[in-house]
Coordinates of C-alpha atoms in Angstrom, one line a residue:
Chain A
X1 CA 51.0 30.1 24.8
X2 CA 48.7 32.0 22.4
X3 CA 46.1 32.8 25.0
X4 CA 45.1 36.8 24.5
X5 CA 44.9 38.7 27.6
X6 CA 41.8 40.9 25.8
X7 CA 39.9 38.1 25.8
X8 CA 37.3 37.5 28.1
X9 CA 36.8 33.7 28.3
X10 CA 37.1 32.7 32.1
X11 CA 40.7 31.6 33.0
X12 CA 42.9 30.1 35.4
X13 CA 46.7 30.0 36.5
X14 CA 47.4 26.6 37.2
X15 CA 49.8 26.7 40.2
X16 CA 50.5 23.0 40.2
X17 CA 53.0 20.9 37.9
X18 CA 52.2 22.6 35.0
X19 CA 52.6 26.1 36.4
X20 CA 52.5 29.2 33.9
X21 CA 49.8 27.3 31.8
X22 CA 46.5 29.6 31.4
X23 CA 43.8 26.9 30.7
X24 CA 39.8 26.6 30.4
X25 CA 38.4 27.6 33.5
X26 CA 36.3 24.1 34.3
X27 CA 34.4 23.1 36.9
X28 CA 33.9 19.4 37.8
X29 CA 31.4 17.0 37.5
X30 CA 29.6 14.1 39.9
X31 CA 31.2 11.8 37.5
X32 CA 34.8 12.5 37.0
X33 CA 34.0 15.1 34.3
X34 CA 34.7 18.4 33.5
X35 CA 32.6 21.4 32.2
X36 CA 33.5 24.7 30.9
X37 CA 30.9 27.4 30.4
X38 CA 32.2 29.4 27.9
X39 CA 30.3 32.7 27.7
X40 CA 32.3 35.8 26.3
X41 CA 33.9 35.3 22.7
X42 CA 37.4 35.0 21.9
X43 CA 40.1 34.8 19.1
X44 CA 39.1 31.5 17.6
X45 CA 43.2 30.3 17.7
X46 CA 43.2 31.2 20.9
X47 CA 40.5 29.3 22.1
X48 CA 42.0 26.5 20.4
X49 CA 45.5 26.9 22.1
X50 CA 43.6 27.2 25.4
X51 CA 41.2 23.8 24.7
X52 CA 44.1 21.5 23.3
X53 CA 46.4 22.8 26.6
X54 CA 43.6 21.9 28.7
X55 CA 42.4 18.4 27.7
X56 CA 46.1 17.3 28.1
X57 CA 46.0 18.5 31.6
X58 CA 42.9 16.9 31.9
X59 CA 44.0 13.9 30.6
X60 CA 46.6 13.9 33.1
X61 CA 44.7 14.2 36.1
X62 CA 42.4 11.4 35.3
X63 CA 39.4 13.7 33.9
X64 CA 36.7 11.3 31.8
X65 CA 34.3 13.7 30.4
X66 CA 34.4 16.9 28.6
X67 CA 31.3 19.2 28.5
X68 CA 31.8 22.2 26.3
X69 CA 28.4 24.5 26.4
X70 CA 28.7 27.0 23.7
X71 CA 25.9 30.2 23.6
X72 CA 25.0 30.8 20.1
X73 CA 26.4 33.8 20.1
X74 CA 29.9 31.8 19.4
X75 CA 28.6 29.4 16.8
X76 CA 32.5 30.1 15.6
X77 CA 33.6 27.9 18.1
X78 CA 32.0 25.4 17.1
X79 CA 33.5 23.6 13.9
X80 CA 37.0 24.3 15.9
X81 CA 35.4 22.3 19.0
X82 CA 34.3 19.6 16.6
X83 CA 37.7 19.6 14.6
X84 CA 39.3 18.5 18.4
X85 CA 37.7 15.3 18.7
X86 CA 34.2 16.5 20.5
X87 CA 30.5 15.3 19.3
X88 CA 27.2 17.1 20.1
X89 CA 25.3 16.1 22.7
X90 CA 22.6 18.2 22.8
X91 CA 20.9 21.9 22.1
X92 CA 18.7 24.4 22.8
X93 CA 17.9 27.3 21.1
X94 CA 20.2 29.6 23.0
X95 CA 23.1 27.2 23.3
X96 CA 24.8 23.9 21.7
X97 CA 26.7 21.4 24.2
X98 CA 29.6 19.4 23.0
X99 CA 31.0 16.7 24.6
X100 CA 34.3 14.8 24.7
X101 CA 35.2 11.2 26.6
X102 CA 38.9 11.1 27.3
X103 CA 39.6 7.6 28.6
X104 CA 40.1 4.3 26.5
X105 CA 37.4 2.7 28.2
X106 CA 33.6 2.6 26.8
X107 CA 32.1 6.6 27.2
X108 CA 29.4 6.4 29.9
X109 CA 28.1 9.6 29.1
X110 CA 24.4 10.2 29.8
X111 CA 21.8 10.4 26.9
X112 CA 20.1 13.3 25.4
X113 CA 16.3 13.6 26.5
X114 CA 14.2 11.2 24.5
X115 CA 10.9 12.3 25.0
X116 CA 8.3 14.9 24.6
X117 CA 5.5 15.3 27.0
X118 CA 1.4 15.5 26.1
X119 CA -1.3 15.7 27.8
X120 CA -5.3 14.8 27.0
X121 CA -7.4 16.1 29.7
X122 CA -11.1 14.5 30.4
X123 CA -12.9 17.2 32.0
X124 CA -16.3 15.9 33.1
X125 CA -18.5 17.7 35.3
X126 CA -21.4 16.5 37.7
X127 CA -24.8 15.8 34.8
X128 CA -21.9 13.6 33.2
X129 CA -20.7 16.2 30.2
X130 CA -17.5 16.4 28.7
X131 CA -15.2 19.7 27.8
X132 CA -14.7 19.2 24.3
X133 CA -13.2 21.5 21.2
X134 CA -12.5 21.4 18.0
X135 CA -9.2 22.5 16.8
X136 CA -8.5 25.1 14.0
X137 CA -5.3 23.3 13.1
X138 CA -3.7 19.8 13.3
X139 CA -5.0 16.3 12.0
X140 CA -9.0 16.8 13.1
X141 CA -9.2 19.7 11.2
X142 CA -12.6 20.6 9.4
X143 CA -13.4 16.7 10.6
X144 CA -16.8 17.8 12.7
X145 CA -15.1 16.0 15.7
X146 CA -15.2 16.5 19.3
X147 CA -12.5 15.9 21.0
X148 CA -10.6 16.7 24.6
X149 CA -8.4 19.6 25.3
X150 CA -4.6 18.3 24.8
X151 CA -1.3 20.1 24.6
X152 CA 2.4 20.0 25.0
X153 CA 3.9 19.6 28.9
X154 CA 6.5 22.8 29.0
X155 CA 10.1 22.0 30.2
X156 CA 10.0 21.8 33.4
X157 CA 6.2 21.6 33.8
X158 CA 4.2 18.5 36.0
X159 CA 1.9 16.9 34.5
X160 CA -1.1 17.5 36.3
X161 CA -0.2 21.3 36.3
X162 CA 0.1 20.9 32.0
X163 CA -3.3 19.7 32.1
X164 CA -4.7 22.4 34.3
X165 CA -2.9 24.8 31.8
X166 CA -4.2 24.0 28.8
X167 CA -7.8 23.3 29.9
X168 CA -7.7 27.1 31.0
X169 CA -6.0 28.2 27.7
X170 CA -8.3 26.5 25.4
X171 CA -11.6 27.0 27.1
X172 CA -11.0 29.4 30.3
X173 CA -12.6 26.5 32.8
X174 CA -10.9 26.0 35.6
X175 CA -10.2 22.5 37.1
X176 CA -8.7 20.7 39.6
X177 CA -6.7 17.5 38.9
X178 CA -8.4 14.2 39.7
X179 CA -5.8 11.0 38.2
X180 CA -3.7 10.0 35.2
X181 CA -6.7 7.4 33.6
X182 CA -3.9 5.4 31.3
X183 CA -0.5 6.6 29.0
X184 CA 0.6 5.9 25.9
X185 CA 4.1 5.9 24.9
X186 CA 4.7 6.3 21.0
X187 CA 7.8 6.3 19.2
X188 CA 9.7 8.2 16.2
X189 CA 6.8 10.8 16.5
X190 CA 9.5 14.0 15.5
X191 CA 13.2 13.6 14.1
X192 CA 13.7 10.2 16.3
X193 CA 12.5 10.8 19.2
X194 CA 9.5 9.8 21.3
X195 CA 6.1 11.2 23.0
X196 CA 4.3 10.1 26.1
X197 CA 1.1 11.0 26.0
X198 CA -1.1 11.5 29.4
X199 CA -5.1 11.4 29.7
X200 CA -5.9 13.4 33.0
X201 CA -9.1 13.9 34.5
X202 CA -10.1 17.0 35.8
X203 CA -13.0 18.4 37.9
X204 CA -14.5 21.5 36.3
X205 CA -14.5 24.2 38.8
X206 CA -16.5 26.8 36.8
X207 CA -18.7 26.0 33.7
X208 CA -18.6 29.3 31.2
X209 CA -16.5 28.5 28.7
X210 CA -14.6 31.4 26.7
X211 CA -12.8 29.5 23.9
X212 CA -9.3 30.7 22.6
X213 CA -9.6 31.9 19.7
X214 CA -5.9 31.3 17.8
X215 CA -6.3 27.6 18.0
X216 CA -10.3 26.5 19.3
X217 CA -12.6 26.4 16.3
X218 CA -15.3 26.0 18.9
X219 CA -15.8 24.3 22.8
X220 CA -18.5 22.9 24.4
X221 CA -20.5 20.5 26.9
X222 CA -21.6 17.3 25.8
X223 CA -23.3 14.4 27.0
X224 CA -20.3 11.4 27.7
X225 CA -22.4 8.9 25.9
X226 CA -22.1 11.6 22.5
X227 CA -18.8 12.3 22.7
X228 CA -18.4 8.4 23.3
X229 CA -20.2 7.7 20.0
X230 CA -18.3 9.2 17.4
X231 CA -17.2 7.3 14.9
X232 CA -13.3 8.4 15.4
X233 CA -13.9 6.7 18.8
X234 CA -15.4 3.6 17.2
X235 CA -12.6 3.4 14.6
X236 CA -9.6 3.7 16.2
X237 CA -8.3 1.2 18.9
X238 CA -6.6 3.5 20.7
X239 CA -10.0 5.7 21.4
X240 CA -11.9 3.7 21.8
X241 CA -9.9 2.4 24.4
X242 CA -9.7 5.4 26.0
X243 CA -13.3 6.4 25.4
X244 CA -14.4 3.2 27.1
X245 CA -12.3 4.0 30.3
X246 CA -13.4 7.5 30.6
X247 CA -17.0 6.3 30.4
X248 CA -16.3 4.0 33.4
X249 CA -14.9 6.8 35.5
X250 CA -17.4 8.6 34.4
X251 CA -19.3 5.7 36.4
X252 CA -16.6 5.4 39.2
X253 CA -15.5 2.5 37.6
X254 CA -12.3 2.9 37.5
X255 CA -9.0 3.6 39.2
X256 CA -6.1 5.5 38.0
X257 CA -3.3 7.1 38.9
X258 CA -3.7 10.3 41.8
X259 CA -0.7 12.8 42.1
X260 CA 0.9 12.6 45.3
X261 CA 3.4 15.8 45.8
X262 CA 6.4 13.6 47.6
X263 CA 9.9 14.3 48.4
X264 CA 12.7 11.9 46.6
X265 CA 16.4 11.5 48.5
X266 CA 17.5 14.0 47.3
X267 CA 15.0 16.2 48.9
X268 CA 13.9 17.4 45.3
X269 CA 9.6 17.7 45.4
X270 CA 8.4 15.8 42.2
X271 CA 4.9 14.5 42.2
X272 CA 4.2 10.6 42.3
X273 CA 1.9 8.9 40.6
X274 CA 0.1 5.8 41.8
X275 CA -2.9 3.9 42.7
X276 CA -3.6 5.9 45.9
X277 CA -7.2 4.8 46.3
X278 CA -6.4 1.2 46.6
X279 CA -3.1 2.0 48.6
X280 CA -5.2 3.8 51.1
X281 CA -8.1 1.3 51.2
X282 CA -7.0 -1.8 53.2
X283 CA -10.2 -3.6 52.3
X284 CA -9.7 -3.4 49.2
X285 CA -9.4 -6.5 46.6
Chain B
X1 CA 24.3 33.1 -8.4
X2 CA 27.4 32.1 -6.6
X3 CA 26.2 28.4 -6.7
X4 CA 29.2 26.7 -7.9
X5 CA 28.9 23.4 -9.8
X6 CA 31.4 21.7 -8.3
X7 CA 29.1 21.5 -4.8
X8 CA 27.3 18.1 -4.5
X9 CA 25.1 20.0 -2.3
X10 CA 21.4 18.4 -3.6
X11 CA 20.1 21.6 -5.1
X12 CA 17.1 22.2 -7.3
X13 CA 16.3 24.1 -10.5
X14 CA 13.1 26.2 -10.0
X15 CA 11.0 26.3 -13.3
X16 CA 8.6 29.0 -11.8
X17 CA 8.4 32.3 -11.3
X18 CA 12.0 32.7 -10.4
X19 CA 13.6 30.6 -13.4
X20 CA 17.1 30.3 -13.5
X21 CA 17.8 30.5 -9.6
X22 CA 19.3 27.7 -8.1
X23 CA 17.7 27.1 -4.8
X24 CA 18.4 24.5 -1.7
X25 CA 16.7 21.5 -2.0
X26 CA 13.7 21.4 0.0
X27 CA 11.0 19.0 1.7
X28 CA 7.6 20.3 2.4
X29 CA 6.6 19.4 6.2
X30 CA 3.0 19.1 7.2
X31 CA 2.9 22.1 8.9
X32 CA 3.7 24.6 5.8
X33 CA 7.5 24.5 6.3
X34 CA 10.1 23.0 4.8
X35 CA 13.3 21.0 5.4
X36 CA 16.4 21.0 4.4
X37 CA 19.0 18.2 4.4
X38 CA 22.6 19.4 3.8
X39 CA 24.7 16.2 3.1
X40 CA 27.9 16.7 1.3
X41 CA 30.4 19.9 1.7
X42 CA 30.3 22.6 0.2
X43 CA 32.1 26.3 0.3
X44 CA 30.8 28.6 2.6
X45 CA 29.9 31.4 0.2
X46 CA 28.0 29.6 -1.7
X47 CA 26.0 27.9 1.1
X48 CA 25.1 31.5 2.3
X49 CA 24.1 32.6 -1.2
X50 CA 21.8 29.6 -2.0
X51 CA 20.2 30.2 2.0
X52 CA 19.5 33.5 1.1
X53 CA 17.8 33.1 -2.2
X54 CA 15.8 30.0 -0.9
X55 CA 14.8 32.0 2.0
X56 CA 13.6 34.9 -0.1
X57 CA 11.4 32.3 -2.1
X58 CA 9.6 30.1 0.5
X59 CA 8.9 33.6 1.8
X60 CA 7.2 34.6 -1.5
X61 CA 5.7 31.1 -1.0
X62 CA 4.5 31.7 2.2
X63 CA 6.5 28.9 3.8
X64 CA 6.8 28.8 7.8
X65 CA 9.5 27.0 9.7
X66 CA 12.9 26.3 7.8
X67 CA 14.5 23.5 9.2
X68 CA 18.0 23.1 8.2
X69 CA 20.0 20.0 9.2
X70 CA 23.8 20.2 9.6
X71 CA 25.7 16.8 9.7
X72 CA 28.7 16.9 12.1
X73 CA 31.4 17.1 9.5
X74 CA 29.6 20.3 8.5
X75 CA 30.2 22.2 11.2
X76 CA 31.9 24.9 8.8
X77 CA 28.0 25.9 7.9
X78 CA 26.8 26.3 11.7
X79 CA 28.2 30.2 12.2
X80 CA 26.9 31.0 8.8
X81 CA 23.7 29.6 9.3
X82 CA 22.7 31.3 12.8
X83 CA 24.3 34.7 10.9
X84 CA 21.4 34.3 8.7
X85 CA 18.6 34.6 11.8
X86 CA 18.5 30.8 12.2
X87 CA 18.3 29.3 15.9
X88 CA 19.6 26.1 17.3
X89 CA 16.0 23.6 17.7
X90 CA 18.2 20.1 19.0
X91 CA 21.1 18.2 18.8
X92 CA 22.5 14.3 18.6
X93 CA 25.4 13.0 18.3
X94 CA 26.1 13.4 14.6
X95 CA 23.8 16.6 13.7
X96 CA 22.7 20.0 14.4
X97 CA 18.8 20.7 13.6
X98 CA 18.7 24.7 12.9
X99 CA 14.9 26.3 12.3
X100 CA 14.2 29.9 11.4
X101 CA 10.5 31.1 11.4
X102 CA 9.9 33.3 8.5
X103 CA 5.9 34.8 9.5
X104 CA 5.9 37.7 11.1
X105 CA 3.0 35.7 13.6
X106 CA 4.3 33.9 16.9
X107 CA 6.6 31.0 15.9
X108 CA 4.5 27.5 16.5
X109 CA 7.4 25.1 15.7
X110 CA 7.5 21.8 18.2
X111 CA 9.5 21.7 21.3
X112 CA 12.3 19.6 21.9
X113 CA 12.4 16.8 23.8
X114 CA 12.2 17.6 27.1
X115 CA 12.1 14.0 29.2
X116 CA 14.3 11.3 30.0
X117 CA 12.7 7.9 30.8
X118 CA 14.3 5.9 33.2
X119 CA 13.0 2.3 35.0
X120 CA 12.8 0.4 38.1
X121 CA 12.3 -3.1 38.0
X122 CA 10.4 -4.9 41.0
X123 CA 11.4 -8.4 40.0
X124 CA 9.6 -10.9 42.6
X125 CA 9.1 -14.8 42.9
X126 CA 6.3 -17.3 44.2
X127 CA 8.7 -17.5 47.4
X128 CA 8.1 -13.5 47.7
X129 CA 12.0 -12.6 47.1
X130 CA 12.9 -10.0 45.0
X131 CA 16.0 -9.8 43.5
X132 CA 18.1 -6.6 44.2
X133 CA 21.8 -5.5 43.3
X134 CA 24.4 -3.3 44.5
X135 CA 25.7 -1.0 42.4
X136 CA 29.8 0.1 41.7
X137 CA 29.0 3.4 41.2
X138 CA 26.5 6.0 41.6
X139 CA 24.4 7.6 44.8
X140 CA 24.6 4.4 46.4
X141 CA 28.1 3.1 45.9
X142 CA 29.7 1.4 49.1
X143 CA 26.8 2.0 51.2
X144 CA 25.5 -1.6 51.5
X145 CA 21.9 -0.6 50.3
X146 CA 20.0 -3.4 48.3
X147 CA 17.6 -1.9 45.8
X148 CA 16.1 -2.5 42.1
X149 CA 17.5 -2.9 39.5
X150 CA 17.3 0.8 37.4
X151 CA 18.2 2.1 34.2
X152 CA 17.7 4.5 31.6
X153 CA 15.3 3.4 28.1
X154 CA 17.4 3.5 25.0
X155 CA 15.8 5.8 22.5
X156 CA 12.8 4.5 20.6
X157 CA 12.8 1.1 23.4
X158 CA 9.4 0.9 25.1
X159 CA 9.1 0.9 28.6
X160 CA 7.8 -2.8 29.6
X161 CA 10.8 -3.6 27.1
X162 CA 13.7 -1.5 28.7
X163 CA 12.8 -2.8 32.4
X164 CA 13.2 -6.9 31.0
X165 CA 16.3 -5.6 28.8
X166 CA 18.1 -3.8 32.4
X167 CA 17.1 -7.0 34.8
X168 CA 18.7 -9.7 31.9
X169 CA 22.3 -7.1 31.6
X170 CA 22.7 -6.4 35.1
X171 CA 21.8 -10.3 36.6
X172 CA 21.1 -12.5 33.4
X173 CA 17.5 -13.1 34.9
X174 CA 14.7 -13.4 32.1
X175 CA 11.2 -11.7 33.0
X176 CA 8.2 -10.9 31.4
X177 CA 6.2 -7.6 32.3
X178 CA 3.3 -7.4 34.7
X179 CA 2.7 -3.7 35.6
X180 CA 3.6 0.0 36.0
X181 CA 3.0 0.3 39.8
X182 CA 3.9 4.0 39.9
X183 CA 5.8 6.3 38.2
X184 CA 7.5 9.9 39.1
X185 CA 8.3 13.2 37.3
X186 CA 11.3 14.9 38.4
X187 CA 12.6 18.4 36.9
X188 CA 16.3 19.9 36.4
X189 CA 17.4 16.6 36.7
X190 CA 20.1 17.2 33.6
X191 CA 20.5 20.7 32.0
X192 CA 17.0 22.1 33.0
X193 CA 15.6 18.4 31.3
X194 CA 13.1 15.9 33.3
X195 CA 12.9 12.4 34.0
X196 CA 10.1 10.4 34.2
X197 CA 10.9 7.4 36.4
X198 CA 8.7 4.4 36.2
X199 CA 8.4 1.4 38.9
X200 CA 7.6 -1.8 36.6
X201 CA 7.0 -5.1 38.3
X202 CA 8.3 -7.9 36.0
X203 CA 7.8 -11.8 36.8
X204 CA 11.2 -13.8 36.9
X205 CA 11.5 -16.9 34.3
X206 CA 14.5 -17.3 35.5
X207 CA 16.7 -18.1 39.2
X208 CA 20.1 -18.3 38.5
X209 CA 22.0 -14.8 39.1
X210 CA 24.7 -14.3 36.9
X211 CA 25.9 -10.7 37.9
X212 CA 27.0 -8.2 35.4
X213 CA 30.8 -7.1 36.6
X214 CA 31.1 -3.8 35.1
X215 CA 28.4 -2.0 36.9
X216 CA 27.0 -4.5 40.0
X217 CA 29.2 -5.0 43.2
X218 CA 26.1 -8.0 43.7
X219 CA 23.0 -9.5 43.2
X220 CA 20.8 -11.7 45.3
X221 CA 17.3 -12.9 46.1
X222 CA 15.8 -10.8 49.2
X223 CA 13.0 -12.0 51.5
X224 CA 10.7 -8.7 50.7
X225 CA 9.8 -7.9 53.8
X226 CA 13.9 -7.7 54.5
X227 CA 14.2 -5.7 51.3
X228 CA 11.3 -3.3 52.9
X229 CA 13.1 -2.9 56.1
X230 CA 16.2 -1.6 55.0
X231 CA 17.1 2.1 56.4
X232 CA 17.2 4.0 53.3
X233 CA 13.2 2.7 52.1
X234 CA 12.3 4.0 55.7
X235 CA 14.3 7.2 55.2
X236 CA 12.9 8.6 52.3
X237 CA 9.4 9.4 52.0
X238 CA 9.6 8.4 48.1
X239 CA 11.6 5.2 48.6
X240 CA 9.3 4.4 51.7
X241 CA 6.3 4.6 49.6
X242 CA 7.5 2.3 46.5
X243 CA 8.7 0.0 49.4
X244 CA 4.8 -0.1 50.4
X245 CA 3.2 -0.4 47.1
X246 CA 5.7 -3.5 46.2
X247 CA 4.9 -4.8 49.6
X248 CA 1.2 -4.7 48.5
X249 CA 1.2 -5.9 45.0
X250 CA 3.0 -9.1 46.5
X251 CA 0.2 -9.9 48.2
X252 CA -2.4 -9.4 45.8
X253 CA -3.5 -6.0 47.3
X254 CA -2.4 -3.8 44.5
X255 CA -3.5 -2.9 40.4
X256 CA -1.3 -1.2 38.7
X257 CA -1.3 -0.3 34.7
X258 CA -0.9 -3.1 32.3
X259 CA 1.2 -2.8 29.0
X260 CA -1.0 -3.3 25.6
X261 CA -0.4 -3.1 22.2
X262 CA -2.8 -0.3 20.6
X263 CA -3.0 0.4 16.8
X264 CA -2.8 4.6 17.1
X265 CA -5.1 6.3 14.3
X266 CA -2.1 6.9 12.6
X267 CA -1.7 3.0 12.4
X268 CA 1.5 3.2 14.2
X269 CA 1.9 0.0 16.7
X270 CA 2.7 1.3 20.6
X271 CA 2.0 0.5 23.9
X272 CA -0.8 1.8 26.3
X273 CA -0.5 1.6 29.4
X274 CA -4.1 1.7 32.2
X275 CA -5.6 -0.7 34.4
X276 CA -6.9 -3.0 32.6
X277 CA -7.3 -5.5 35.5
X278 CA -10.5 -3.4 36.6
X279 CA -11.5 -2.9 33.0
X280 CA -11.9 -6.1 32.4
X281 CA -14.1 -7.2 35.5
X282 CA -17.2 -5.2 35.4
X283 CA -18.1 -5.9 38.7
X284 CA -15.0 -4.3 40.7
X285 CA -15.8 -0.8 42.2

């Protein structure tokens, strides 16, 4: 066994069959897996002594899936990890995770995340006028068009909290969120994967905008009919679409999608999103 | 210049300034950085040499994000790579993306993806049966509970397309797609990533159940109101409130979104998704 005892890579003694053996220290998974953590660095010989060891014994005992979730601190591991049968599954910019199925039959593993999150937020106020900005950057550029505040959803974020964020961080307005008005889902938008794009509509809940500077060329108030009638609105299905439903809300026209805060069986919070006026209003159709 | 010129790495000559230095071959992004392929092996040395003086010009150039993309059987090139300042940006299968931001301002590259998409299919009939499986495995396994079928969108696969692509593998029943009755946003649902779950209702073309074995215990044709009743949709407040809104939309007292194709002003072809039932008839409030 060519397991150092400087190193600092969590271990354990197996005190079953294969007693004596120092192997990965793993911790299970929901779905007959295995993952190992590994977090200080090591000889890289070692570390392959240790992994080879341990997928046998895994093997043995039944194990399906092995997770391997290297910091980049040990970016050495890596090509070793690979050079034993493993794939990538996924990254982030601290850490890669490398995965291995172990059975004959088909790998059930589950899939990488697929999508990015944006948001478009229609902020109208009471005389009927729109937030708008123009952006110093992106494909609007220099084009003398108005358009709504939009951004990225962080990880982790909801969407009716992104909308709320970026509203304040372009234009300093504060707002409260009113429904999801319609979603688009487009596809190889960045190295394969996808976006889905949410228009929100908020309620202003202060008026004096203060524009971000880094990325707002300029913000304003204007009339819905205005910012209806730009040409990019007329040109462009997908506006125009949208244009067309945010001047019906506009004229409480139009139902969309409220965010109800609801607790899944799991007893995770994660906020719902439905046709809550309807659902309430027995009368209704 | 340590280049070696037995490397099939693609590399380019620079005629500029810096004549007679062999640099990586580069793409120019939109966003005033560039990327770099890597396809064929090459020895490490040399990899790190040509980094260096490639990263020494697009700063002279005023370049922004360097992407670098490793395929798998590269892996040799990932330690040297994130010795050079380079971060991990994503992962699949077959490749690590590595960026590096060279301005001394905040870094502005894209996110990953942060979402999984998963689906629900309310699949109900003229009689007002829905059709609902048991499941071998998963939260639900041996707990006689009848629910939707579910699934998880394949990359790139739109939403109304993945719910009638799950129903026809797990019960061979051909649909076509009505509506997005609700959706839900869920966080840390798989390393720190999100899933965006969406309830679609889909209309059944077909009757007879042909059940697939590897994943479905059974499949059958539920009275709804039976389906409703079950413990677990009174249980949980989310369940319970799906349960509702299907119980609604089969009698006519529900709008969800529609699916419709939408020319972006890219050109690009993808699905928007609103409710287009009250768009359509001007005179509903």
């Amino acid at each position: 066994m060519a397991f150092s005892s400087t190193s600092s890579l969590p271990v354990m003694k197996q005190t079953k069959p294969d007693a004596e053996r120092t192997l990965l220290n793993a911790v299970e998974d929901r779905y007959g897996g295995v993952k190992v953590d590994v977090e200080d660095s090591m000889d890289c010989n070692d570390y392959v002594s240790l992994l080879r060891d341990s997928i046998t014994q895994w093997r043995k005992q039944g194990k399906k899936g092995v997770w391997i979730k290297l910091p980049i601190h040990l970016a050495n591991l890596v090509e070793p990890t690979v050079k034993e049968g493993f794939r990538y599954h996924h990254a982030e910019s601290d850490y890669l995770m490398l995965v291995y199925w172990i059975p004959e039959t088909p790998d059930t593993l589950p899939a990488n995340a697929s999508h990015t999150v944006g948001i478009g937020a229609f902020v109208v106020n009471d005389n009927r006028e729109v937030l708008v900005v123009q952006e110093k950057n992106g494909a609007f550029k220099g084009k003398d068009v108005w358009k709504f505040p939009t951004g990225v959803a962080n990880q982790g974020e909801d969407i009716c909290k992104a909308a709320i964020r970026e509203v304040k961080e372009e234009t300093d307005i504060d707002t409260e969120f009113v429904e999801i008005l319609a979603f688009s889902q487009t596809h190889q938008t960045f190295y394969g994967k996808s976006d889905l794009f949410f228009v929100c509509m908020l309620r202003p809940l202060s008026s004096d905008i203060n524009k971000q500077d880094s990325e707002i060329e300029a913000a304003q108030w204007m009339p819905i009919e205005e910012y209806v009638a730009q040409p990019f609105n007329q040109k462009h299905e997908s506006f125009k679409n949208i244009a067309n439903i945010c001047l019906r809300k506009s004229r409480r026209n139009y139902t969309g999608f409220s965010a109800v805060p609801m607790a899944s069986s799991s007893g995770k919070k994660s906020y719902s999103y439905f046709n809550k006026l309807q659902l309430e209003n027995e009368t209704t159709n």
